[in-house]
Structures are given as structure tokens and as C-alpha cells.
mmCIF file of C-alpha atoms in Angstrom:
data_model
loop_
_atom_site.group_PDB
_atom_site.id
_atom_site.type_symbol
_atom_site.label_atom_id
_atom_site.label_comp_id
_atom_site.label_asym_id
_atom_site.label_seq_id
_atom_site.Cartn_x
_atom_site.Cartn_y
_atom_site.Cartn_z
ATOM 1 C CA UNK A 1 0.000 0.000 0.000
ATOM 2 C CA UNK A 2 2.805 2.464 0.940
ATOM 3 C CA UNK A 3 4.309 1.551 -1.885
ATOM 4 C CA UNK A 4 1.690 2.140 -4.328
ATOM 5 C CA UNK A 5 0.856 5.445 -2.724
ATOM 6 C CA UNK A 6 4.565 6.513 -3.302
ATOM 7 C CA UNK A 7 4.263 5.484 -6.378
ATOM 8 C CA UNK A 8 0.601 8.001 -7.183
ATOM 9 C CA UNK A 9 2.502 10.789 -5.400
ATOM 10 C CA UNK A 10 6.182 10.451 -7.375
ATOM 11 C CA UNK A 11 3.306 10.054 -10.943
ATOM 12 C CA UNK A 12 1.570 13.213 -9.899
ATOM 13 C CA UNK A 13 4.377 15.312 -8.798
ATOM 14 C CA UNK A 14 6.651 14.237 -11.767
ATOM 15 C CA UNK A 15 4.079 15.007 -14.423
ATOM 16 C CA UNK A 16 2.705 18.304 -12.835
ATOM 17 C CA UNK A 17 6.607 19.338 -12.932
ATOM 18 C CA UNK A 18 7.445 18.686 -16.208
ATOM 19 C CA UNK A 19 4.300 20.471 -17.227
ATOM 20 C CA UNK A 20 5.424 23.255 -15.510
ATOM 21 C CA UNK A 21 9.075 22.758 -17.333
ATOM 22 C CA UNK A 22 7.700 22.686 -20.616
ATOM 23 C CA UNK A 23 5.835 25.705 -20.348
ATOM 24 C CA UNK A 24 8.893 27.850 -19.290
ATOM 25 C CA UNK A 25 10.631 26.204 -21.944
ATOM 26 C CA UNK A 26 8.252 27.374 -24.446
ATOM 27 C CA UNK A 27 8.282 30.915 -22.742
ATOM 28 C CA UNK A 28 12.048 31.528 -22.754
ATOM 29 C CA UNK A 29 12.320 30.478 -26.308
ATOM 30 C CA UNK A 30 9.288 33.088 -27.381
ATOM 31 C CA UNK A 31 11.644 35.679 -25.112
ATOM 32 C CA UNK A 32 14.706 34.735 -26.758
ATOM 33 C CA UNK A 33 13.377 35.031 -30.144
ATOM 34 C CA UNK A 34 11.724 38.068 -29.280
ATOM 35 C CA UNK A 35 15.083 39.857 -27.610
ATOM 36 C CA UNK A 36 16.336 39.226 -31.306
ATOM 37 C CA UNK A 37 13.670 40.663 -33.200
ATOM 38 C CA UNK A 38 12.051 37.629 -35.291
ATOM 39 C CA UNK A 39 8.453 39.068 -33.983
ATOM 40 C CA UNK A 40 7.027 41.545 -32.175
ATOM 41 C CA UNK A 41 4.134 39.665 -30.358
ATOM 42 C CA UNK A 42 4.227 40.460 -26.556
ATOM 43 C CA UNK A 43 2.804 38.081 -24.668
ATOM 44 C CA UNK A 44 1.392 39.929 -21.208
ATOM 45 C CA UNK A 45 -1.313 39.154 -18.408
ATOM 46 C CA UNK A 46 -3.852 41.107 -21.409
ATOM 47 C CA UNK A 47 -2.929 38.234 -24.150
ATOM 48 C CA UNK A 48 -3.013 35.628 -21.507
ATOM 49 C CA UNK A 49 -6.522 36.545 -20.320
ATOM 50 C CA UNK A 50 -7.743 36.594 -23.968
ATOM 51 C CA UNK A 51 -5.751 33.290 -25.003
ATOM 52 C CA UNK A 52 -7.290 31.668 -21.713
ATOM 53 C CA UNK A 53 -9.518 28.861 -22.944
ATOM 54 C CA UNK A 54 -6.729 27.616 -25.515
ATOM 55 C CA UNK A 55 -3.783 27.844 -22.740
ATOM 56 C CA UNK A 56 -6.144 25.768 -20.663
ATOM 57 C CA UNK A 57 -6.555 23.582 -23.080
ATOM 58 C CA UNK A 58 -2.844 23.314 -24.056
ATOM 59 C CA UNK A 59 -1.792 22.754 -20.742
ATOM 60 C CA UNK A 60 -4.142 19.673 -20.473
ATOM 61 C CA UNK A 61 -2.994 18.315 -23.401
ATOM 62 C CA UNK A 62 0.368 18.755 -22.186
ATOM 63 C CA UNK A 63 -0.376 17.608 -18.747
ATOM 64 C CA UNK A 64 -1.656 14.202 -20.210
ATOM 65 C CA UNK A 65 1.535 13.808 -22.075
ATOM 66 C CA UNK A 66 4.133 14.618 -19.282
ATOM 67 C CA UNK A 67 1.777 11.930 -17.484
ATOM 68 C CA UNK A 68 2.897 9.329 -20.012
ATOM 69 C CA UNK A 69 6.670 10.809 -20.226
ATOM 70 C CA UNK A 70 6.432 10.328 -16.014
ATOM 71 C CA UNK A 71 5.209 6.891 -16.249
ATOM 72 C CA UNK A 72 7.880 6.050 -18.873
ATOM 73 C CA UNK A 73 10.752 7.091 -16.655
ATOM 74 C CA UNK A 74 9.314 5.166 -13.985
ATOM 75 C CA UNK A 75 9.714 2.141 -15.910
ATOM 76 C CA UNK A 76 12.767 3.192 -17.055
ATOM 77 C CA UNK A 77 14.008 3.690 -13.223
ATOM 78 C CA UNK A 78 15.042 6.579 -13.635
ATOM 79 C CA UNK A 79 15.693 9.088 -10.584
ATOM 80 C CA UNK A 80 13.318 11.490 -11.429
ATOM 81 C CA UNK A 81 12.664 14.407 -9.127
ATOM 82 C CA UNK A 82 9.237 13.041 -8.072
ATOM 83 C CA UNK A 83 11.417 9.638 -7.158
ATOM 84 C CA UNK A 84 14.140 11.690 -5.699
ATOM 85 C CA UNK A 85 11.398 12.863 -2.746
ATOM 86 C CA UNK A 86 8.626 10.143 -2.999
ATOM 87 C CA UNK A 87 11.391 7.139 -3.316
ATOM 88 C CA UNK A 88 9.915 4.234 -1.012
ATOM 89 C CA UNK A 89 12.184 3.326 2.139
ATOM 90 C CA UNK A 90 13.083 0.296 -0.338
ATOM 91 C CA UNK A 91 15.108 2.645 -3.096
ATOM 92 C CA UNK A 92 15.308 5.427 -1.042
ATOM 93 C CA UNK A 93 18.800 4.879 0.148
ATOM 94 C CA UNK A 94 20.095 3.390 -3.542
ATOM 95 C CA UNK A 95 18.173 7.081 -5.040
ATOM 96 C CA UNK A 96 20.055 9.483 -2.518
ATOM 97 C CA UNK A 97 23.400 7.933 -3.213
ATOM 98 C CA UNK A 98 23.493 9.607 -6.574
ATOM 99 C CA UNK A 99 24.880 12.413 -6.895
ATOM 100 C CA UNK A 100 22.824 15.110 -7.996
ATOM 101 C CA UNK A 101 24.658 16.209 -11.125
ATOM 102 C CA UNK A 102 24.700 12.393 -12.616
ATOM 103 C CA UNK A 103 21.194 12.174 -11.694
ATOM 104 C CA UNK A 104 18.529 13.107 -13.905
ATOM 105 C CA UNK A 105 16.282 15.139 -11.431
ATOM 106 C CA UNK A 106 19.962 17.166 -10.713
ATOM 107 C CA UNK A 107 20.546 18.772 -13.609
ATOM 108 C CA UNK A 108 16.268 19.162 -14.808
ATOM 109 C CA UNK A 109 15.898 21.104 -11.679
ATOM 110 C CA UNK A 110 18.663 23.664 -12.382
ATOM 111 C CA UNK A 111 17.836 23.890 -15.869
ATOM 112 C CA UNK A 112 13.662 24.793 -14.645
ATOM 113 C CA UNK A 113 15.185 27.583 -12.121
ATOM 114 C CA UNK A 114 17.024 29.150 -14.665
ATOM 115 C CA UNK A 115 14.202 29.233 -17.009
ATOM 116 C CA UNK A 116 12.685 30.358 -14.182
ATOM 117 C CA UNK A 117 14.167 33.286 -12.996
ATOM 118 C CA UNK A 118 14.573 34.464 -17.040
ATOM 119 C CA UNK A 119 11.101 34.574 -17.329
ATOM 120 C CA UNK A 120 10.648 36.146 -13.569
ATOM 121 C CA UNK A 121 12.738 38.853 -15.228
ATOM 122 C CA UNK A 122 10.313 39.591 -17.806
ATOM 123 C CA UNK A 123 7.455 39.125 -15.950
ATOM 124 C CA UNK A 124 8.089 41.494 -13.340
ATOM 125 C CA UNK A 125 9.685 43.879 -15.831
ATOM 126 C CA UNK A 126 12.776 44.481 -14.101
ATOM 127 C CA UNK A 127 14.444 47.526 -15.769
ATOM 128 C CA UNK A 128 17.352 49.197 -14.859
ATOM 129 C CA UNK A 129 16.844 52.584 -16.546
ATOM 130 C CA UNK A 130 13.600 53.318 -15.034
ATOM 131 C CA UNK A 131 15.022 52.445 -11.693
ATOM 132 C CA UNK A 132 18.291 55.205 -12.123
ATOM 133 C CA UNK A 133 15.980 57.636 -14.031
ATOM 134 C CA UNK A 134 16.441 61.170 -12.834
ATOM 135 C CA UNK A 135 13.146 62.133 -12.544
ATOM 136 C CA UNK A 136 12.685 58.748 -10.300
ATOM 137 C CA UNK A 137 15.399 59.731 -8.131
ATOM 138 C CA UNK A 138 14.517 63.250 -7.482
ATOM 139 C CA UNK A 139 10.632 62.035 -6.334
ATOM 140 C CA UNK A 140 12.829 59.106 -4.204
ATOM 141 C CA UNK A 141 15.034 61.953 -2.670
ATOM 142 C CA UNK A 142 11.770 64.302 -2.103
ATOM 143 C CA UNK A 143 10.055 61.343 -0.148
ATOM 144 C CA UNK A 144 13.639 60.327 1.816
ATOM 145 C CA UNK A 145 14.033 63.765 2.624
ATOM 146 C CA UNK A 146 10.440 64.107 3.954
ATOM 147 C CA UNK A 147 10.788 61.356 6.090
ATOM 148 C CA UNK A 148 13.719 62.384 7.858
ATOM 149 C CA UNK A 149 12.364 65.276 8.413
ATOM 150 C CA UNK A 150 9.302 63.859 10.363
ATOM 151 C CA UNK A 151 6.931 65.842 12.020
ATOM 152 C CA UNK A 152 6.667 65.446 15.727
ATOM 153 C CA UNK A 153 3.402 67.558 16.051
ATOM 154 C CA UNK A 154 1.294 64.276 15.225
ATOM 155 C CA UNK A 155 3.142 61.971 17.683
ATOM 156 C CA UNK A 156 0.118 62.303 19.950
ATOM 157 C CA UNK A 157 -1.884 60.848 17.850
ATOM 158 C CA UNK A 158 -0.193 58.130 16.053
ATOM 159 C CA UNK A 159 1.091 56.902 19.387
ATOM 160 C CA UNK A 160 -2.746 56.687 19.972
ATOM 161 C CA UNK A 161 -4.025 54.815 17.022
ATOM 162 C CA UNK A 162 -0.942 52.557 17.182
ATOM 163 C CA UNK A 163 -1.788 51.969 21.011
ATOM 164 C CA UNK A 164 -5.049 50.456 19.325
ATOM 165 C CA UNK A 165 -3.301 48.918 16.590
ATOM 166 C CA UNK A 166 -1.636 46.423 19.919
ATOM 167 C CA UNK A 167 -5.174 45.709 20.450
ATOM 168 C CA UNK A 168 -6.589 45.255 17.100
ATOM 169 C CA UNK A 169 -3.451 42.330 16.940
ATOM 170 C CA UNK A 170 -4.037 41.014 20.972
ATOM 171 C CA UNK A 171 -7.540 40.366 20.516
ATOM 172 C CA UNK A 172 -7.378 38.710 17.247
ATOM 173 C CA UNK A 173 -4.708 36.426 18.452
ATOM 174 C CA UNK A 174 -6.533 35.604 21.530
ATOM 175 C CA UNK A 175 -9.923 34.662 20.089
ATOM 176 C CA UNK A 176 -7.408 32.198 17.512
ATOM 177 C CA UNK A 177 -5.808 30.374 20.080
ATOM 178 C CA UNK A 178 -8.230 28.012 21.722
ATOM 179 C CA UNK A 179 -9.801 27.410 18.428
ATOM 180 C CA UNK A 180 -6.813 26.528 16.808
ATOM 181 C CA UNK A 181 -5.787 24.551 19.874
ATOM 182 C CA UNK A 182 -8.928 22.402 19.550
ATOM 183 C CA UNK A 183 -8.985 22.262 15.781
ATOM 184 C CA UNK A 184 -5.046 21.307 15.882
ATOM 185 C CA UNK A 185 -5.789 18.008 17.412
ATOM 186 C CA UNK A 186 -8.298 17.229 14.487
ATOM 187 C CA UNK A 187 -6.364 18.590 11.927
ATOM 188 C CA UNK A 188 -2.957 16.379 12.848
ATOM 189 C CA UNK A 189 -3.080 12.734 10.995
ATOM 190 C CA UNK A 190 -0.970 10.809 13.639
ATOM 191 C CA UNK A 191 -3.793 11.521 16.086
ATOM 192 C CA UNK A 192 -7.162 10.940 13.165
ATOM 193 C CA UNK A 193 -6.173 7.303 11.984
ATOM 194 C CA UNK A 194 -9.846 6.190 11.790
ATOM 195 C CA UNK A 195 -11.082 6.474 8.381
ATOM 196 C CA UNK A 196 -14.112 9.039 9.755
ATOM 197 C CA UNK A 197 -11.122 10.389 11.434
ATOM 198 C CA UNK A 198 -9.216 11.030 8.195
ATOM 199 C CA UNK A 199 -12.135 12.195 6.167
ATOM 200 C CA UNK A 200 -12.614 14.706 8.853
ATOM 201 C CA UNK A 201 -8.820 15.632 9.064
ATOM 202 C CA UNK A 202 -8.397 16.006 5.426
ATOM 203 C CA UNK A 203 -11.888 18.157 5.084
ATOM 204 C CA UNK A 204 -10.673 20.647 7.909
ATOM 205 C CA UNK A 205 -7.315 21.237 6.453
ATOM 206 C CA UNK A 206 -8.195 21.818 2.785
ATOM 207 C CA UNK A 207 -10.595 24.473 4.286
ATOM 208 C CA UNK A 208 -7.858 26.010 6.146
ATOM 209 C CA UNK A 209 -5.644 25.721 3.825
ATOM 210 C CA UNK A 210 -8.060 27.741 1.574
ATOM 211 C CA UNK A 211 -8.556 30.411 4.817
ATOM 212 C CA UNK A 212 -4.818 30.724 4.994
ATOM 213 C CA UNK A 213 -4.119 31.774 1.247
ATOM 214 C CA UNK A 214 -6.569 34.399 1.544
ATOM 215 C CA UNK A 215 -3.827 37.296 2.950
ATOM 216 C CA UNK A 216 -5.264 39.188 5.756
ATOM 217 C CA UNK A 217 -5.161 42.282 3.744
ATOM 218 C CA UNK A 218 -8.127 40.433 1.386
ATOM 219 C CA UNK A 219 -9.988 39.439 4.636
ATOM 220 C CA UNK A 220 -9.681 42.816 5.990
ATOM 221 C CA UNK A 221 -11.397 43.820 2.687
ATOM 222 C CA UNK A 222 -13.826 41.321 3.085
ATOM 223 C CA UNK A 223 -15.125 42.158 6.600
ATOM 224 C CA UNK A 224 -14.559 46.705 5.928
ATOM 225 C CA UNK A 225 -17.569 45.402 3.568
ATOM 226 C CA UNK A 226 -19.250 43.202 6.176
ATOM 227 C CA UNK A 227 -18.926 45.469 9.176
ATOM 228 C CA UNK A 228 -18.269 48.274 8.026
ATOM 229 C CA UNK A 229 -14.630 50.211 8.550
ATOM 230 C CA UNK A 230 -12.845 50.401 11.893
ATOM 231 C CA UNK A 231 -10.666 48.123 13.907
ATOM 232 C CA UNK A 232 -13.205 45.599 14.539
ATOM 233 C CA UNK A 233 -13.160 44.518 11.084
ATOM 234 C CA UNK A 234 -9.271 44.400 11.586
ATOM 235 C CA UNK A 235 -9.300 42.274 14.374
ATOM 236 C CA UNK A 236 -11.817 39.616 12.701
ATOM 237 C CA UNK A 237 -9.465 40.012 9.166
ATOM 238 C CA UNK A 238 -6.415 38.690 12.120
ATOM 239 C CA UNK A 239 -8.587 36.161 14.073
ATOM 240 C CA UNK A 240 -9.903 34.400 10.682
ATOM 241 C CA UNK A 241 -6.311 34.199 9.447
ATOM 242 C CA UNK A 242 -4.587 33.446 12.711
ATOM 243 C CA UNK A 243 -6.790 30.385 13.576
ATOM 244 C CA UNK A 244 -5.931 28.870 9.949
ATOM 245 C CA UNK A 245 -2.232 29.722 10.081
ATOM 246 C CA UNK A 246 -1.876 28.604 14.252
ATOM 247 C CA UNK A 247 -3.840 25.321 13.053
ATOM 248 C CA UNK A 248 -1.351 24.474 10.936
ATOM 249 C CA UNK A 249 1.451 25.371 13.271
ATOM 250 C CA UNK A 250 -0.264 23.367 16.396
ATOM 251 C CA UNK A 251 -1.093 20.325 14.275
ATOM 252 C CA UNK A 252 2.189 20.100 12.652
ATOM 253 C CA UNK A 253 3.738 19.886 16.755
ATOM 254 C CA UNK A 254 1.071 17.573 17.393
ATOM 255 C CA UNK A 255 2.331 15.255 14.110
ATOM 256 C CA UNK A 256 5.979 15.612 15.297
ATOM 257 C CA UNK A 257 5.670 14.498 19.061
ATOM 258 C CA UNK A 258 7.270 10.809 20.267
ATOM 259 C CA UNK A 259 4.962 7.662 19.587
ATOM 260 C CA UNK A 260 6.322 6.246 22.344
ATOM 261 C CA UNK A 261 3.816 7.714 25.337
ATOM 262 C CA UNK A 262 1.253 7.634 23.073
ATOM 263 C CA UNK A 263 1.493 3.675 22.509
ATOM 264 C CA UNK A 264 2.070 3.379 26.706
ATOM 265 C CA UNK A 265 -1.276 5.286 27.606
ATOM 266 C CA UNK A 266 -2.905 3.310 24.470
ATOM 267 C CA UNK A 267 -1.737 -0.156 26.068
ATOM 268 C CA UNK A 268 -3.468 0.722 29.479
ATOM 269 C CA UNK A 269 -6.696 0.858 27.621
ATOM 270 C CA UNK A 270 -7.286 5.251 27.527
ATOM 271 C CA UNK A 271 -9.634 6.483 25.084
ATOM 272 C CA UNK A 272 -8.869 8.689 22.562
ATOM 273 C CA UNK A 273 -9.222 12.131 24.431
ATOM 274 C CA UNK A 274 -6.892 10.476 27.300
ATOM 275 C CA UNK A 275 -4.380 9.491 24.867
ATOM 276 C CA UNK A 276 -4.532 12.876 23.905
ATOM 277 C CA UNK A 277 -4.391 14.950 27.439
ATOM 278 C CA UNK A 278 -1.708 12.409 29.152
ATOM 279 C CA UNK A 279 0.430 11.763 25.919
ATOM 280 C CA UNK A 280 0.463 14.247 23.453
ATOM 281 C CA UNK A 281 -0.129 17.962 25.101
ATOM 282 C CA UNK A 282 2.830 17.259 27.554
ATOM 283 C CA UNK A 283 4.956 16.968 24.584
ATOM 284 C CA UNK A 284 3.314 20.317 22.851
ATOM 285 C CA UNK A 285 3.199 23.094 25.740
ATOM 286 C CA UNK A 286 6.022 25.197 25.071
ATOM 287 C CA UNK A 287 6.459 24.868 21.520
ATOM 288 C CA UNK A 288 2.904 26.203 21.205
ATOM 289 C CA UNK A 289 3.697 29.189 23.725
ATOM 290 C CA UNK A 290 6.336 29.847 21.530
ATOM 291 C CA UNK A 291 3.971 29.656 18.094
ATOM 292 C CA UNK A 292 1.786 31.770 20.119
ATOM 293 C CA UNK A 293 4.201 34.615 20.937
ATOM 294 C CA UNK A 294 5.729 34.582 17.156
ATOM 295 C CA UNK A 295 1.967 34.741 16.006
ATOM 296 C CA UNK A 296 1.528 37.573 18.270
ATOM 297 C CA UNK A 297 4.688 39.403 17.195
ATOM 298 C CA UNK A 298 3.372 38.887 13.573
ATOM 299 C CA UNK A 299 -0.224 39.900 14.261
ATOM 300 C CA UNK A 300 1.319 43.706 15.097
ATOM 301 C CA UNK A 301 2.860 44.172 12.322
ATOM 302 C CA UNK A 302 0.116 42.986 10.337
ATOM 303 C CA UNK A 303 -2.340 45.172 11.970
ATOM 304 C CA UNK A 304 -0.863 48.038 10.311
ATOM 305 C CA UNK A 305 -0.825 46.748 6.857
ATOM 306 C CA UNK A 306 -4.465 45.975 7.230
ATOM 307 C CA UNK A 307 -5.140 49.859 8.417
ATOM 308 C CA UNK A 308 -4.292 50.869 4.885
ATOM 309 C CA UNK A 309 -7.645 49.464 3.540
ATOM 310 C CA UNK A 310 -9.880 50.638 6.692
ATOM 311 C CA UNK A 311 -9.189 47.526 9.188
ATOM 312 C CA UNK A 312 -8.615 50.557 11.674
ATOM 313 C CA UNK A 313 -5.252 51.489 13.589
ATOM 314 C CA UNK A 314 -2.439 53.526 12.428
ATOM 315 C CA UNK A 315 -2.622 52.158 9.160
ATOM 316 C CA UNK A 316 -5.521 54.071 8.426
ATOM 317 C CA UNK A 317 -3.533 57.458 9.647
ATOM 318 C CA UNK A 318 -0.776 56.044 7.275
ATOM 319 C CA UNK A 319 -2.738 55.724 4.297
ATOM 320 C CA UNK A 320 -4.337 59.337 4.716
ATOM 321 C CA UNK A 321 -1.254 61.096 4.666
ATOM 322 C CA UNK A 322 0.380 59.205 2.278
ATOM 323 C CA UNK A 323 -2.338 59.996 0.264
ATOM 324 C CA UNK A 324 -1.722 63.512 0.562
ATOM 325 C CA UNK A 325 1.809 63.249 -0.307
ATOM 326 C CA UNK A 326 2.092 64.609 3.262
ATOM 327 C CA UNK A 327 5.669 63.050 4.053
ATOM 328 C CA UNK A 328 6.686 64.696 7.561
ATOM 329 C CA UNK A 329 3.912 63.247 8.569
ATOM 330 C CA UNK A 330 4.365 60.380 7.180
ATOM 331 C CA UNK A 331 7.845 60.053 8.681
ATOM 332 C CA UNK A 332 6.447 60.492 12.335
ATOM 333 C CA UNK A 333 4.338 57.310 11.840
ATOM 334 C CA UNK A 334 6.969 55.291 10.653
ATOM 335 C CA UNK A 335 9.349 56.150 13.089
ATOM 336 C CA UNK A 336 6.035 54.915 16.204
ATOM 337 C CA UNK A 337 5.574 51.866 13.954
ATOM 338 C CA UNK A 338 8.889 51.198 14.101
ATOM 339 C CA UNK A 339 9.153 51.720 17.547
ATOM 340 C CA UNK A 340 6.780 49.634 18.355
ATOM 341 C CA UNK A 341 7.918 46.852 16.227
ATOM 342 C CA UNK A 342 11.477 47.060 17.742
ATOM 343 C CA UNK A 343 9.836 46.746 21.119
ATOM 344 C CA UNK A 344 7.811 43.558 19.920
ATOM 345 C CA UNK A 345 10.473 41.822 18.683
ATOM 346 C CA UNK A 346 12.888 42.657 21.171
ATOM 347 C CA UNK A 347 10.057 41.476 23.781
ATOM 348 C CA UNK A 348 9.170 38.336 22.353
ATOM 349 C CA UNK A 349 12.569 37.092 21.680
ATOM 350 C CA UNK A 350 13.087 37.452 25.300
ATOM 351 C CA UNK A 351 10.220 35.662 26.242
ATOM 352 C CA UNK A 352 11.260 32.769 23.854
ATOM 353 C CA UNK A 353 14.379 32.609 24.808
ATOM 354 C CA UNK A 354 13.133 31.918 28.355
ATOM 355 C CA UNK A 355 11.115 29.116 27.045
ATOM 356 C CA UNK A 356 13.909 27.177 25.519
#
């Protein structure tokens, strides 16, 4: 069975990869022939939203083929990169004794990254003139020189709205933690071995999983509209996101702990909640104190991104003067959100530190 499960993952991985290789492939050569002026076709997000329902379509049709090219090397034994992570215990040792360069997945990888980063280039447009233009500098210098320059008269009130910016984070991380520390337990596959078990693990962390792509910045968004603007909507933006990102923190502690206790409270006949309380959240105490404390530290900081699209705190300040091209003003902020971030992280290393 493990085996044959290997064997699905190393067939899924491999062919989704070389999909993925092909496609850069294709792109760098269109780039390359475009650097030397065979066409003039740009292909940007505008093409690729028109071209949708064909690229779709292509990268189906390719996907099926890489599918057969995976099984093929399978056959062929050959150390894939799929193989390289998936190998069963049975060819993992001969598969790691090769070096990397001789392999096949050595040499494939490199060659993808490359391709990679080319076409990151393009993508993102990186241009060297625009970024030493002189106009660009002088409005660079005019903002430095603003913020130097800060203006003390609003350190009142940012001090203020960052003073509820702490809270906006605190309460949002508190309401997370005891629902991530229940939902941890669920959501960790050592501890749901029952098939119900499993259906219920693997339900729970695809919908975190979904929770925790959304950035808190898009939840913020989502709750300004639901609630209205103001910190409250920041703090449920944090809350939402912490309890799918602590989850996956708590349950991934709760996968790593020793078997060993749990199999001696098993043996004297516990049920499952005993196994759980005796055996496993001795093991987990202070690495989730420490999770908890990181989260915490990260929850600040992210408290004022949210403020720039009305989750309340200093971001909103922030986002008003910047606005206004108001700089000095500007520059005060920064320096009490930097304060305050210093404080944080000096703070909470400390604290974790002690908990070592």
C-alpha cells in the first residue's frame, strides 16, 4: 500500500513538474526570439486573459503527455525528481546515493530555475533605466528627505491609534488560540487514523488551507464590507487568518511528538481524548507558547498593513497622509511603527528565549 501510494505521489508530482518545465521552456524560447527581433508579439497578463480557454486547453494536453513521459521514466528507473522525494524506504537509500549532477532530477531542476528566474525577469519587468531615471530619483530623494524630516506635532496621535493597533493584533490572536488549539488536534493525521477520522482531518485542512491563502489584507477587505470600517473589522481580518495559520502550526507539533507515550497510555486501555491529554499535550506546551508569541509578534505588524484598507489602527492614519503626499507626517508614523515593532520583537525574543 505504501508503496503504491509513493508510487501516485512520485506520478503526480513528476508530471505536474514537467508540465510546468515545458511551459517555461516554451516561454524563454518566445523571449529569446523576441530579444532578437524575429516578432514583435508580446505576450502579457492582457494576451493571456484573452488566449485563456486555448492555454487551458494546451496545458491539459500537455499535462496528459508529461503523465505518459512520467510513467515512462518510472519504468525506465530513472531518478526522477518526483522519485528523488517520494522514493519508497526500499530505493530510497540506492536514489540518494546519486549524486545530484549524474542524476537526472539534478541537472532538470537547475535547468527549470534558470528558465525560471529568465522569465521572472520579464514578468516582473525588471528595468534598470527606469530604476536610475532622474526624474525617479529626485521624487525618491523628495520622499527620503520628507521622512527624515518627520513631524513630531502628530506623535500624539499616532502613538494613539498605534496603542489600538496592539489591540486590534491582541484580541485577534486571543480569540485564535483556543480554536486553533482544539482544531489542531483534528487537523494532525498521527492523532485521526480512523477512516471518519481522516475524512474529517483532510476536510478541515483543505478548508484552512483555503482560509490561509486568503492574505489578511483580502480578509480585511472582506469584513470593511461586512462590518463596516474600523478596527473591529481588523481584528476579525487577524482572528480568521490566525486560527488557519496557528492550526497548521499546532497540528504540525502535534504530528511531530514521540509515539512512544502515546502507545504506553494506548496499552493501558485510555480512550482517545486520554491518549490525547496524558500523551500528546505534555509533549506540545512550550512549543505552542512559543507559536503563540511569534503569532503575536506577527499579528502587530500585520495590523498596520491591514489599516491601509480601513481595518482601523495607524494604518488608516498612514494611508491618509500618504495619500496627501504629506511626508513629515508620514515620517512620524513610521518612526512609532517602528518603535513599536522594535519593542515587539525585542520582547518576544526574550520571552522565547526563556522558554527554551
Amino acid at each position: 500500500m505504501l508503496i503504491k501510494s509513493e508510487s501516485f505521489k512520485r506520478l503526480i508530482f513528476d508530471s505536474t513538474f514537467f508540465t510546468y518545465s515545458v511551459w517555461v521552456l516554451i516561454y524563454s524560447v518566445f523571449l529569446i526570439i523576441r530579444w532578437m527581433g524575429f516578432t514583435d508579439l508580446e505576450i502579457d497578463q492582457e494576451w493571456a486573459i484573452t488566449h485563456m480557454r486555448i492555454l487551458a486547453l494546451a496545458t491539459i494536453l500537455v499535462g496528459g503527455l508529461m503523465l505518459g513521459v512520467s510513467s515512462l521514466l518510472a519504468k525506465m528507473n530513472c531518478v526522477s525528481l518526483g522519485e528523488f522525494l517520494f522514493a519508497d524506504p526500499k530505493r530510497k537509500q540506492i536514489v540518494t546515493d546519486i549524486p545530484f549532477f549524474r542524476s537526472f532530477w539534478g541537472p532538470h531542476l537547475l535547468a527549470t530555475l534558470f528558465l525560471t528566474f529568465l522569465v521572472s525577469f520579464n514578468v516582473t519587468e525588471v528595468s534598470i533605466y527606469e530604476l536610475t531615471d532622474p526624474d525617479g530619483l529626485a521624487g525618491a530623494w523628495r520622499l527620503f528627505k520628507g521622512l527624515a524630516n518627520a513631524n513630531l506635532e502628530l506623535l500624539p496621535t499616532a502613538i494613539v491609534k498605534v496603542i489600538e493597533t496592539v489591540f486590534i493584533a491582541f484580541l485577534g490572536t486571543a480569540i485564535a488560540i483556543p480554536i486553533s488549539f482544539f482544531l489542531s488536534f483534528i487537523c494532525a493525521k498521527n492523532i485521526m487514523i480512523h477512516p471518519v477520522a481522516f475524512f474529517l482531518y483532510f476536510a478541515l485542512r483543505t478548508i484552512l488551507n483555503v482560509m490561509r491563502s486568503v492574505e489578511p489584507l483580502i480578509w480585511a477587505i472582506i469584513f470593511t464590507v461586512w462590518v463596516g470600517v474600523g478596527p473591529f473589522a481588523g481584528m476579525l481580518a487577524l482572528m480568521i487568518h490566525s486560527i488557519a495559520s496557528l492550526t497548521k502550526q499546532y497540528s504540525e507539533i502535534v504530528e511531530g511528538v514521540a509515539e512512544g507515550p502515546i502507545d504506553g497510555i494506548r496499552s493501558t486501555g485510555a480512550n482517545s481524548i486520554q491518549v490525547i491529554w496524558f500523551a500528546v499535550v505534555p509533549q506540545i506546551v512550550l512549543p505552542y507558547i512559543a507559536f503563540t508569541i511569534y503569532r503575536w509578534d506577527i499579528n502587530v505588524r500585520m495590523a498596520t498593513v491591514i489599516g491601509l484598507v480601513g481595518g482601523g489602527g495607524i494604518g488608516t492614519l498612514l494611508i491618509k497622509y500618504q495619500g496627501q503626499a504629506m511626508w513629515r507626517e508620514v515620517g512620524c508614523i513610521i518612526l512609532v511603527i517602528a518603535a513599536v515593532v522594535w519593542l515587539m520583537d525585542t520582547a518576544s525574543a526574550y520571552i522565547r528565549e526563556a522558554l527554551k
